[in-house]
Amino acid sequence: MFMTRSRRAAALAVCLCSALALIANDSWLDPYRQPALRIMAAATGNDDAWQRLALLTDTFGPRLSGTPALEAALRWAAEEMKKDFDEVRLDPVMVPHWVRGAESLEIVTPQPGTLAMLGLGNSIGTGGAPLEAELLVVRSFNDLEAHAGRAKGRIVLFNVPYTTYGETVQYRSNGPSRAAAHGAVAALVRSVGPPGLRTPHTGALRYASDRPQIPAAAIATEDADRLQRMQDRGTRVVLRLRMEAKFLPDAQSANLVAEYTGRERPEEIVAIGCHIDSWDVGAGATDDGGGCVAMWEAVRVLRRLELRPRRTIRVVFWTNEENGLRGGLAYRDKYRSQLDRHVLMLESDGGVFRPTGFGFTGPEHARALVTQIGSLLAPIGADRIGPNGGGADIGPSVEAGNVPAMSLEVDGSKYFLIHHTQADTVDKIEPADIARCVAAVGVMAYITADMPQSLR
Ligand SMILES: [Zn+2]
């Protein structure tokens, strides 16, 4: 909508005023103080969430799109959730089916040996034969451009130390096509994460449509540094890469939708969710099984306490976040006509470590309200409402429906150490931390679904 500058300023002033008035007056919260304490006590008084996450990940293991394990986990969760929700359904979604196959990376010259590696998701393979080529290590895209003339026929390694995920992941996503543009025959990336215990991190790449597709893999930070040192000494390194990675035809999967029906305005929805798929290594415990279990347990706690909110709380386990986002897109398309009745969408996809609060994106009056609700989470240290809320799976719906968006925020110090690795297992999560995540989500979901005001 077009607004003149003065009208915009006036609107902003009104907006700020009402926001400040709300902060000043939080008496509307009073009826929620006791329920919030009860939710926190009920959620943190046991290790139900951790036990359920252990059950999920021990039983089904990794849950890559297209695998029987993902579908079995969905069916199991749907069946179990019937005990805790009023309505449970599986909305069919077709998902890409990428398979890793056998893979290896060896040093041929100077001294033969093997390197720990993981092919990048969505990569092509090496065409049924090993690919042998000389190595070129670069430290950035600029460094690649500066040495573009040397990339032809080589395996290019992007040895870029981790800063933030958003920044460093560019090399995993786009590095292969950038290297292919200069004639590289394969690409390697230093794993996107802080130095770990010689553990490669997988994750999706994105081929540019106007560049040749080349096979690509991640190696451990230690090996990236080793290859860098060898190049810096002037050693000629030849590598042999073997990958059977390929796509099979799209497979049947589903989004799991479970509803705790609102008592007064059931057509209005607070949607809280996670993604149930994971990479094919580790067990998808932090990414994102824990997010799913936290959402599920939050509703179980409300039910146990007989707290039935005015609006419906809809728990969604999205499928195929990792290598396609088909679940998030399918949800937007299926529920497009309901999006204006989604008062909030909340995603947990950053791990279920010690919660610090929520990120929020939405109108200012809504920010003021959720900030007040957040204050009730001070007893568990989860009272901070940060500037940005959202998530990959809720993204398409949030954008299409202009829905206020939230993300569960946690202590992130461990997350990217194990993200997309063999080490993403339940033992990395403290039972007390996931229990606090359940408490934080329970309070936020209950009050936003029950309060007389709307966040929209
Ligand atoms: Zn995730």
CSV table of C-alpha atoms and ligand atoms in Angstrom, one decimal:
chain,number,residue,atom,x,y,z
A,1,MET,CA,0.0,0.0,0.0
A,2,PHE,CA,1.2,3.5,-0.9
A,3,MET,CA,1.6,5.9,2.0
A,4,THR,CA,2.9,9.4,2.1
A,5,ARG,CA,5.8,10.0,4.4
A,6,SER,CA,3.7,12.0,6.9
A,7,ARG,CA,1.0,9.3,6.9
A,8,ARG,CA,3.7,6.7,7.4
A,9,ALA,CA,5.2,8.6,10.3
A,10,ALA,CA,1.8,9.0,11.9
A,11,ALA,CA,1.0,5.3,11.4
A,12,LEU,CA,4.3,4.5,13.0
A,13,ALA,CA,3.7,6.8,15.9
A,14,VAL,CA,0.3,5.1,16.5
A,15,CYS,CA,1.9,1.8,16.2
A,16,LEU,CA,4.7,2.6,18.7
A,17,CYS,CA,2.2,4.2,21.1
A,18,SER,CA,-0.1,1.2,21.2
A,19,ALA,CA,3.0,-1.1,21.5
A,20,LEU,CA,4.3,0.9,24.4
A,21,ALA,CA,0.8,1.0,26.0
A,22,LEU,CA,0.7,-2.7,25.8
A,23,ILE,CA,4.1,-3.1,27.4
A,24,ALA,CA,3.1,-0.8,30.1
A,25,ASN,CA,-0.1,-2.6,30.8
A,26,ASP,CA,0.3,-6.4,31.0
A,27,SER,CA,-2.6,-7.0,33.3
A,28,TRP,CA,-4.2,-9.1,30.5
A,29,LEU,CA,-1.5,-11.6,31.3
A,30,ASP,CA,-2.7,-12.2,34.9
A,31,PRO,CA,-5.0,-15.1,34.1
A,32,TYR,CA,-2.1,-16.8,32.4
A,33,ARG,CA,0.5,-16.6,35.2
A,34,GLN,CA,-0.7,-19.7,37.0
A,35,PRO,CA,-1.2,-21.8,33.9
A,36,ALA,CA,2.3,-20.8,32.7
A,37,LEU,CA,3.8,-22.0,35.9
A,38,ARG,CA,1.9,-25.2,35.8
A,39,ILE,CA,3.0,-25.9,32.2
A,40,MET,CA,6.6,-25.2,33.1
A,41,ALA,CA,6.4,-27.5,36.1
A,42,ALA,CA,4.7,-30.3,34.2
A,43,ALA,CA,7.1,-30.1,31.3
A,44,THR,CA,10.3,-30.0,33.3
A,45,GLY,CA,9.3,-32.5,36.0
A,46,ASN,CA,10.2,-35.6,33.9
A,47,ASP,CA,12.3,-36.8,31.0
A,48,ASP,CA,9.3,-37.8,28.7
A,49,ALA,CA,10.6,-35.7,25.8
A,50,TRP,CA,14.1,-37.0,25.8
A,51,GLN,CA,12.8,-40.6,26.1
A,52,ARG,CA,10.5,-40.2,23.2
A,53,LEU,CA,13.3,-38.6,21.1
A,54,ALA,CA,15.5,-41.6,22.0
A,55,LEU,CA,12.7,-44.0,21.0
A,56,LEU,CA,12.2,-42.2,17.7
A,57,THR,CA,15.9,-42.0,16.7
A,58,ASP,CA,16.9,-45.4,18.1
A,59,THR,CA,14.1,-47.1,16.3
A,60,PHE,CA,14.0,-45.4,12.9
A,61,GLY,CA,17.5,-43.9,12.7
A,62,PRO,CA,18.2,-41.4,9.9
A,63,ARG,CA,15.1,-40.4,7.8
A,64,LEU,CA,16.2,-39.1,4.4
A,65,SER,CA,13.4,-38.4,2.0
A,66,GLY,CA,12.5,-41.4,-0.1
A,67,THR,CA,13.6,-44.0,2.6
A,68,PRO,CA,11.3,-46.5,4.3
A,69,ALA,CA,12.7,-45.2,7.6
A,70,LEU,CA,11.1,-41.8,7.1
A,71,GLU,CA,7.8,-43.3,6.1
A,72,ALA,CA,7.8,-45.7,9.1
A,73,ALA,CA,8.6,-42.9,11.5
A,74,LEU,CA,5.7,-40.9,10.1
A,75,ARG,CA,3.3,-43.8,10.4
A,76,TRP,CA,4.5,-44.5,14.0
A,77,ALA,CA,4.2,-40.9,15.0
A,78,ALA,CA,0.7,-40.6,13.4
A,79,GLU,CA,-0.5,-43.7,15.3
A,80,GLU,CA,1.0,-42.6,18.6
A,81,MET,CA,-0.3,-39.0,18.3
A,82,LYS,CA,-3.9,-40.3,18.0
A,83,LYS,CA,-3.7,-40.8,21.8
A,84,ASP,CA,-2.8,-37.2,22.3
A,85,PHE,CA,-4.6,-35.2,19.7
A,86,ASP,CA,-8.2,-34.8,18.5
A,87,GLU,CA,-7.4,-35.2,14.8
A,88,VAL,CA,-4.3,-36.7,13.1
A,89,ARG,CA,-3.8,-37.0,9.3
A,90,LEU,CA,-1.0,-37.6,6.8
A,91,ASP,CA,-1.2,-35.2,3.9
A,92,PRO,CA,0.5,-36.9,0.9
A,93,VAL,CA,3.6,-35.1,-0.6
A,94,MET,CA,5.8,-36.4,-3.3
A,95,VAL,CA,9.5,-35.9,-2.4
A,96,PRO,CA,12.8,-36.2,-4.3
A,97,HIS,CA,14.6,-39.5,-3.7
A,98,TRP,CA,18.4,-39.0,-3.7
A,99,VAL,CA,20.6,-41.9,-2.7
A,100,ARG,CA,24.2,-41.6,-1.6
A,101,GLY,CA,25.4,-45.1,-2.6
A,102,ALA,CA,29.0,-46.1,-2.0
A,103,GLU,CA,31.6,-43.3,-1.9
A,104,SER,CA,35.2,-42.7,-1.1
A,105,LEU,CA,38.0,-40.2,-1.4
A,106,GLU,CA,41.6,-41.2,-1.6
A,107,ILE,CA,44.9,-39.5,-1.9
A,108,VAL,CA,46.8,-41.0,-4.9
A,109,THR,CA,49.9,-38.8,-4.8
A,110,PRO,CA,52.1,-38.2,-3.0
A,111,GLN,CA,51.4,-41.0,-0.5
A,112,PRO,CA,48.2,-43.2,-1.0
A,113,GLY,CA,45.6,-43.0,1.8
A,114,THR,CA,42.0,-42.4,2.5
A,115,LEU,CA,40.1,-39.3,3.6
A,116,ALA,CA,36.9,-39.1,5.6
A,117,MET,CA,34.2,-37.7,3.3
A,118,LEU,CA,30.5,-37.3,2.7
A,119,GLY,CA,29.0,-36.7,-0.7
A,120,LEU,CA,26.8,-33.5,-0.7
A,121,GLY,CA,23.1,-34.1,-0.9
A,122,ASN,CA,21.7,-33.8,-4.4
A,123,SER,CA,25.1,-34.4,-6.0
A,124,ILE,CA,25.6,-36.5,-9.1
A,125,GLY,CA,28.0,-39.4,-8.9
A,126,THR,CA,31.2,-40.0,-10.7
A,127,GLY,CA,29.6,-42.0,-13.4
A,128,GLY,CA,30.4,-45.6,-12.4
A,129,ALA,CA,34.1,-45.0,-12.3
A,130,PRO,CA,36.5,-43.3,-10.0
A,131,LEU,CA,37.5,-39.8,-11.0
A,132,GLU,CA,41.2,-39.0,-10.6
A,133,ALA,CA,42.5,-35.4,-10.8
A,134,GLU,CA,45.0,-33.0,-9.4
A,135,LEU,CA,43.8,-30.9,-6.5
A,136,LEU,CA,43.5,-27.1,-6.4
A,137,VAL,CA,42.8,-25.6,-2.9
A,138,VAL,CA,41.1,-22.1,-2.7
A,139,ARG,CA,40.3,-20.1,0.3
A,140,SER,CA,37.3,-18.1,-1.0
A,141,PHE,CA,35.3,-17.4,-4.2
A,142,ASN,CA,37.6,-14.5,-4.8
A,143,ASP,CA,40.6,-16.8,-4.5
A,144,LEU,CA,38.9,-19.1,-7.0
A,145,GLU,CA,38.4,-16.3,-9.5
A,146,ALA,CA,42.1,-15.2,-9.0
A,147,HIS,CA,43.2,-18.8,-9.9
A,148,ALA,CA,40.5,-19.6,-12.4
A,149,GLY,CA,43.0,-20.5,-15.0
A,150,ARG,CA,44.3,-23.4,-12.8
A,151,ALA,CA,40.9,-24.9,-12.1
A,152,LYS,CA,40.3,-26.7,-15.4
A,153,GLY,CA,40.4,-30.4,-15.1
A,154,ARG,CA,41.1,-30.2,-11.3
A,155,ILE,CA,39.3,-31.2,-8.2
A,156,VAL,CA,38.7,-27.8,-6.5
A,157,LEU,CA,38.6,-27.7,-2.7
A,158,PHE,CA,37.0,-24.7,-1.0
A,159,ASN,CA,38.9,-24.5,2.3
A,160,VAL,CA,36.8,-21.8,3.9
A,161,PRO,CA,36.8,-21.7,7.7
A,162,TYR,CA,33.4,-21.5,9.4
A,163,THR,CA,32.1,-18.1,10.5
A,164,THR,CA,28.3,-18.3,10.5
A,165,TYR,CA,26.2,-20.9,8.9
A,166,GLY,CA,24.5,-18.4,6.6
A,167,GLU,CA,27.8,-17.1,5.4
A,168,THR,CA,29.8,-20.3,5.1
A,169,VAL,CA,27.1,-22.5,3.7
A,170,GLN,CA,27.3,-20.5,0.4
A,171,TYR,CA,30.4,-22.6,-0.4
A,172,ARG,CA,28.5,-25.9,0.0
A,173,SER,CA,25.4,-24.7,-1.8
A,174,ASN,CA,27.1,-22.8,-4.7
A,175,GLY,CA,30.7,-23.8,-4.7
A,176,PRO,CA,30.3,-26.8,-7.0
A,177,SER,CA,28.7,-24.8,-9.8
A,178,ARG,CA,31.2,-21.9,-9.2
A,179,ALA,CA,34.1,-24.4,-9.7
A,180,ALA,CA,32.4,-26.1,-12.6
A,181,ALA,CA,32.2,-22.7,-14.3
A,182,HIS,CA,36.0,-22.8,-14.6
A,183,GLY,CA,36.2,-26.3,-15.8
A,184,ALA,CA,36.7,-28.2,-12.5
A,185,VAL,CA,35.8,-31.9,-12.7
A,186,ALA,CA,34.7,-32.2,-9.0
A,187,ALA,CA,34.4,-30.0,-5.9
A,188,LEU,CA,35.2,-30.6,-2.3
A,189,VAL,CA,34.1,-28.3,0.5
A,190,ARG,CA,35.6,-27.9,4.0
A,191,SER,CA,32.7,-29.0,6.2
A,192,VAL,CA,30.3,-26.2,7.2
A,193,GLY,CA,30.8,-26.2,10.9
A,194,PRO,CA,33.4,-25.4,13.6
A,195,PRO,CA,36.3,-27.9,13.8
A,196,GLY,CA,35.1,-31.2,15.2
A,197,LEU,CA,36.6,-34.6,15.5
A,198,ARG,CA,37.5,-35.3,11.9
A,199,THR,CA,33.8,-35.5,11.0
A,200,PRO,CA,32.5,-34.5,7.6
A,201,HIS,CA,29.2,-32.6,7.4
A,202,THR,CA,26.8,-33.3,4.5
A,203,GLY,CA,24.1,-31.0,3.3
A,204,ALA,CA,22.4,-30.0,0.1
A,205,LEU,CA,24.1,-28.4,-2.9
A,206,ARG,CA,22.3,-26.4,-5.5
A,207,TYR,CA,23.5,-26.7,-9.1
A,208,ALA,CA,23.2,-23.6,-11.2
A,209,SER,CA,21.1,-24.4,-14.3
A,210,ASP,CA,23.6,-22.9,-16.7
A,211,ARG,CA,26.7,-24.7,-15.5
A,212,PRO,CA,27.9,-28.3,-15.9
A,213,GLN,CA,27.0,-30.5,-13.0
A,214,ILE,CA,30.0,-32.0,-11.2
A,215,PRO,CA,30.2,-34.4,-8.2
A,216,ALA,CA,30.8,-32.8,-4.9
A,217,ALA,CA,31.6,-33.9,-1.4
A,218,ALA,CA,32.5,-32.5,2.1
A,219,ILE,CA,35.7,-33.3,3.9
A,220,ALA,CA,36.6,-32.8,7.6
A,221,THR,CA,38.1,-29.5,8.6
A,222,GLU,CA,41.3,-31.3,9.6
A,223,ASP,CA,41.8,-32.8,6.2
A,224,ALA,CA,41.0,-29.5,4.5
A,225,ASP,CA,43.8,-27.9,6.5
A,226,ARG,CA,46.2,-30.8,5.7
A,227,LEU,CA,45.5,-30.4,2.0
A,228,GLN,CA,46.0,-26.7,2.3
A,229,ARG,CA,49.4,-27.2,3.9
A,230,MET,CA,50.4,-29.6,1.3
A,231,GLN,CA,49.5,-27.2,-1.5
A,232,ASP,CA,51.2,-24.3,0.3
A,233,ARG,CA,54.5,-26.4,0.4
A,234,GLY,CA,54.2,-26.9,-3.3
A,235,THR,CA,53.3,-30.5,-3.1
A,236,ARG,CA,51.4,-31.8,-6.1
A,237,VAL,CA,48.3,-33.7,-4.8
A,238,VAL,CA,46.2,-36.1,-6.9
A,239,LEU,CA,42.9,-37.3,-5.5
A,240,ARG,CA,40.6,-40.1,-6.5
A,241,LEU,CA,36.9,-39.6,-5.9
A,242,ARG,CA,34.3,-42.3,-6.2
A,243,MET,CA,30.6,-41.6,-5.7
A,244,GLU,CA,27.5,-43.6,-6.7
A,245,ALA,CA,25.1,-40.8,-5.8
A,246,LYS,CA,22.0,-40.4,-7.9
A,247,PHE,CA,18.4,-39.5,-8.0
A,248,LEU,CA,15.6,-42.2,-8.2
A,249,PRO,CA,12.1,-41.3,-9.2
A,250,ASP,CA,10.2,-39.1,-6.7
A,251,ALA,CA,8.8,-41.0,-3.7
A,252,GLN,CA,5.6,-40.9,-1.7
A,253,SER,CA,5.9,-39.1,1.7
A,254,ALA,CA,3.6,-36.9,3.8
A,255,ASN,CA,3.3,-34.0,6.1
A,256,LEU,CA,1.9,-35.1,9.5
A,257,VAL,CA,-0.8,-32.8,10.8
A,258,ALA,CA,-2.1,-33.3,14.3
A,259,GLU,CA,-4.7,-31.0,15.9
A,260,TYR,CA,-5.6,-30.0,19.4
A,261,THR,CA,-9.0,-28.4,18.6
A,262,GLY,CA,-9.8,-25.0,20.0
A,263,ARG,CA,-12.7,-24.7,22.3
A,264,GLU,CA,-14.1,-21.4,21.0
A,265,ARG,CA,-12.5,-20.5,17.7
A,266,PRO,CA,-11.3,-23.8,16.3
A,267,GLU,CA,-11.0,-22.3,12.8
A,268,GLU,CA,-8.2,-20.1,14.0
A,269,ILE,CA,-4.8,-21.8,14.1
A,270,VAL,CA,-1.5,-21.6,15.9
A,271,ALA,CA,0.7,-23.9,13.8
A,272,ILE,CA,3.8,-25.3,15.6
A,273,GLY,CA,6.2,-27.6,13.8
A,274,CYS,CA,9.5,-29.1,12.8
A,275,HIS,CA,10.8,-31.3,10.0
A,276,ILE,CA,10.6,-35.0,10.4
A,277,ASP,CA,13.1,-35.9,7.6
A,278,SER,CA,16.8,-35.8,8.2
A,279,TRP,CA,20.0,-36.5,6.4
A,280,ASP,CA,21.0,-40.1,5.9
A,281,VAL,CA,23.8,-40.0,8.5
A,282,GLY,CA,23.5,-39.7,12.2
A,283,ALA,CA,20.0,-40.1,13.5
A,284,GLY,CA,18.5,-36.6,13.0
A,285,ALA,CA,18.2,-36.1,16.7
A,286,THR,CA,18.9,-32.4,16.9
A,287,ASP,CA,18.1,-31.8,13.2
A,288,ASP,CA,15.2,-32.1,13.6
A,289,GLY,CA,13.8,-35.0,15.6
A,290,GLY,CA,14.1,-33.0,18.8
A,291,GLY,CA,12.0,-30.1,17.4
A,292,CYS,CA,9.3,-32.6,16.5
A,293,VAL,CA,9.2,-34.2,19.9
A,294,ALA,CA,9.2,-30.8,21.6
A,295,MET,CA,6.1,-29.7,19.7
A,296,TRP,CA,4.3,-33.0,20.4
A,297,GLU,CA,5.2,-33.0,24.1
A,298,ALA,CA,4.1,-29.4,24.5
A,299,VAL,CA,0.5,-30.4,23.5
A,300,ARG,CA,0.6,-33.5,25.6
A,301,VAL,CA,1.4,-31.3,28.6
A,302,LEU,CA,-1.5,-29.0,27.9
A,303,ARG,CA,-3.8,-31.9,27.5
A,304,ARG,CA,-2.6,-33.5,30.8
A,305,LEU,CA,-3.2,-30.2,32.6
A,306,GLU,CA,-6.7,-29.9,30.9
A,307,LEU,CA,-5.7,-26.6,29.4
A,308,ARG,CA,-7.8,-26.3,26.2
A,309,PRO,CA,-7.1,-23.0,24.4
A,310,ARG,CA,-9.7,-21.0,22.5
A,311,ARG,CA,-8.0,-21.6,19.1
A,312,THR,CA,-6.7,-24.8,17.6
A,313,ILE,CA,-3.0,-25.8,18.1
A,314,ARG,CA,-1.9,-27.6,15.0
A,315,VAL,CA,1.3,-29.6,15.2
A,316,VAL,CA,2.9,-30.2,11.8
A,317,PHE,CA,5.8,-32.5,11.1
A,318,TRP,CA,7.0,-31.3,7.6
A,319,THR,CA,8.7,-33.7,5.3
A,320,ASN,CA,11.7,-33.1,3.0
A,321,GLU,CA,13.1,-30.0,4.5
A,322,GLU,CA,16.7,-31.1,3.9
A,323,ASN,CA,16.8,-31.7,0.2
A,324,GLY,CA,13.7,-30.2,-1.4
A,325,LEU,CA,11.4,-28.3,1.0
A,326,ARG,CA,8.5,-30.1,-0.7
A,327,GLY,CA,6.7,-30.4,2.6
A,328,GLY,CA,6.7,-26.7,3.4
A,329,LEU,CA,5.6,-25.9,-0.1
A,330,ALA,CA,2.8,-28.5,-0.1
A,331,TYR,CA,1.5,-27.2,3.2
A,332,ARG,CA,1.3,-23.7,1.8
A,333,ASP,CA,-0.6,-25.0,-1.3
A,334,LYS,CA,-3.0,-27.3,0.6
A,335,TYR,CA,-3.9,-24.8,3.3
A,336,ARG,CA,-3.7,-21.6,1.3
A,337,SER,CA,-7.3,-20.7,2.0
A,338,GLN,CA,-6.7,-21.1,5.7
A,339,LEU,CA,-3.5,-19.0,5.9
A,340,ASP,CA,-5.3,-15.8,6.9
A,341,ARG,CA,-6.6,-17.8,9.9
A,342,HIS,CA,-3.2,-18.8,11.0
A,343,VAL,CA,-2.5,-16.4,13.8
A,344,LEU,CA,1.0,-17.7,14.4
A,345,MET,CA,3.5,-20.2,12.9
A,346,LEU,CA,6.3,-21.4,15.1
A,347,GLU,CA,9.1,-23.7,14.0
A,348,SER,CA,11.9,-25.4,16.0
A,349,ASP,CA,14.8,-26.3,13.7
A,350,GLY,CA,17.8,-25.1,15.6
A,351,GLY,CA,18.2,-28.0,18.1
A,352,VAL,CA,16.6,-28.5,21.5
A,353,PHE,CA,19.4,-27.3,23.6
A,354,ARG,CA,18.9,-24.9,26.6
A,355,PRO,CA,16.2,-22.5,25.3
A,356,THR,CA,16.8,-18.8,25.5
A,357,GLY,CA,13.4,-17.6,24.0
A,358,PHE,CA,12.0,-17.1,20.6
A,359,GLY,CA,12.7,-15.1,17.4
A,360,PHE,CA,9.7,-13.2,16.1
A,361,THR,CA,8.8,-11.6,12.9
A,362,GLY,CA,5.4,-9.9,12.6
A,363,PRO,CA,3.5,-6.7,13.4
A,364,GLU,CA,4.7,-4.5,16.2
A,365,HIS,CA,1.6,-4.9,18.3
A,366,ALA,CA,2.1,-8.6,18.1
A,367,ARG,CA,5.7,-8.3,19.1
A,368,ALA,CA,4.7,-6.4,22.2
A,369,LEU,CA,2.2,-9.2,23.1
A,370,VAL,CA,4.7,-12.0,22.6
A,371,THR,CA,7.3,-10.1,24.5
A,372,GLN,CA,4.9,-10.0,27.4
A,373,ILE,CA,4.2,-13.7,27.1
A,374,GLY,CA,7.9,-14.3,26.9
A,375,SER,CA,8.4,-12.6,30.3
A,376,LEU,CA,6.5,-15.5,31.9
A,377,LEU,CA,9.3,-17.8,30.7
A,378,ALA,CA,11.9,-16.1,32.9
A,379,PRO,CA,11.9,-19.0,35.5
A,380,ILE,CA,13.4,-21.2,32.8
A,381,GLY,CA,15.6,-18.5,31.2
A,382,ALA,CA,13.6,-18.5,27.9
A,383,ASP,CA,12.2,-15.0,28.1
A,384,ARG,CA,14.2,-13.3,25.3
A,385,ILE,CA,12.2,-12.4,22.2
A,386,GLY,CA,14.7,-11.7,19.4
A,387,PRO,CA,14.3,-9.8,16.1
A,388,ASN,CA,13.9,-12.6,13.6
A,389,GLY,CA,11.5,-15.5,13.7
A,390,GLY,CA,10.9,-18.1,11.0
A,391,GLY,CA,12.0,-21.4,9.6
A,392,ALA,CA,12.5,-23.1,6.3
A,393,ASP,CA,9.3,-25.2,6.5
A,394,ILE,CA,7.0,-22.4,7.7
A,395,GLY,CA,8.6,-19.9,5.3
A,396,PRO,CA,6.4,-20.5,2.2
A,397,SER,CA,3.2,-20.2,4.3
A,398,VAL,CA,4.4,-17.3,6.3
A,399,GLU,CA,5.2,-15.4,3.1
A,400,ALA,CA,2.1,-16.3,1.2
A,401,GLY,CA,-0.2,-15.6,4.1
A,402,ASN,CA,1.7,-12.8,5.8
A,403,VAL,CA,1.6,-14.9,9.0
A,404,PRO,CA,3.4,-13.8,12.2
A,405,ALA,CA,6.4,-16.2,12.5
A,406,MET,CA,8.4,-17.5,15.3
A,407,SER,CA,11.4,-19.7,15.9
A,408,LEU,CA,12.4,-21.4,19.1
A,409,GLU,CA,15.8,-20.0,20.0
A,410,VAL,CA,18.3,-22.1,22.0
A,411,ASP,CA,21.9,-22.1,23.1
A,412,GLY,CA,23.5,-22.7,19.7
A,413,SER,CA,27.0,-23.5,20.7
A,414,LYS,CA,26.7,-27.3,20.0
A,415,TYR,CA,24.3,-27.3,17.1
A,416,PHE,CA,26.7,-26.7,14.1
A,417,LEU,CA,29.3,-29.0,15.6
A,418,ILE,CA,27.1,-32.1,14.9
A,419,HIS,CA,24.8,-30.7,12.2
A,420,HIS,CA,24.4,-33.1,9.3
A,421,THR,CA,27.0,-35.5,10.7
A,422,GLN,CA,27.1,-39.0,12.0
A,423,ALA,CA,27.3,-37.5,15.4
A,424,ASP,CA,23.7,-36.1,15.4
A,425,THR,CA,22.5,-38.5,18.0
A,426,VAL,CA,20.3,-38.1,21.1
A,427,ASP,CA,23.1,-38.4,23.6
A,428,LYS,CA,24.1,-34.8,22.6
A,429,ILE,CA,20.9,-33.5,24.1
A,430,GLU,CA,20.3,-33.0,27.8
A,431,PRO,CA,17.0,-34.3,29.1
A,432,ALA,CA,16.6,-31.1,31.1
A,433,ASP,CA,17.2,-28.9,28.1
A,434,ILE,CA,14.6,-30.5,25.8
A,435,ALA,CA,12.2,-30.5,28.7
A,436,ARG,CA,12.7,-26.7,29.0
A,437,CYS,CA,12.1,-26.4,25.2
A,438,VAL,CA,8.8,-28.3,25.7
A,439,ALA,CA,7.9,-25.8,28.5
A,440,ALA,CA,8.7,-22.8,26.4
A,441,VAL,CA,6.7,-24.0,23.4
A,442,GLY,CA,3.9,-25.1,25.7
A,443,VAL,CA,3.5,-21.7,27.3
A,444,MET,CA,3.9,-19.7,24.0
A,445,ALA,CA,1.5,-22.0,22.1
A,446,TYR,CA,-1.1,-22.1,24.8
A,447,ILE,CA,-1.3,-18.3,25.4
A,448,THR,CA,-1.1,-17.3,21.8
A,449,ALA,CA,-3.9,-19.8,21.1
A,450,ASP,CA,-6.0,-18.7,24.0
A,451,MET,CA,-5.6,-15.0,24.5
A,452,PRO,CA,-8.5,-12.7,23.5
A,453,GLN,CA,-6.4,-10.5,21.3
A,454,SER,CA,-5.1,-11.7,17.9
A,455,LEU,CA,-1.5,-11.5,16.8
A,456,ARG,CA,-2.6,-10.6,13.3
B,1,ZN,ZN,16.8,-28.9,10.1
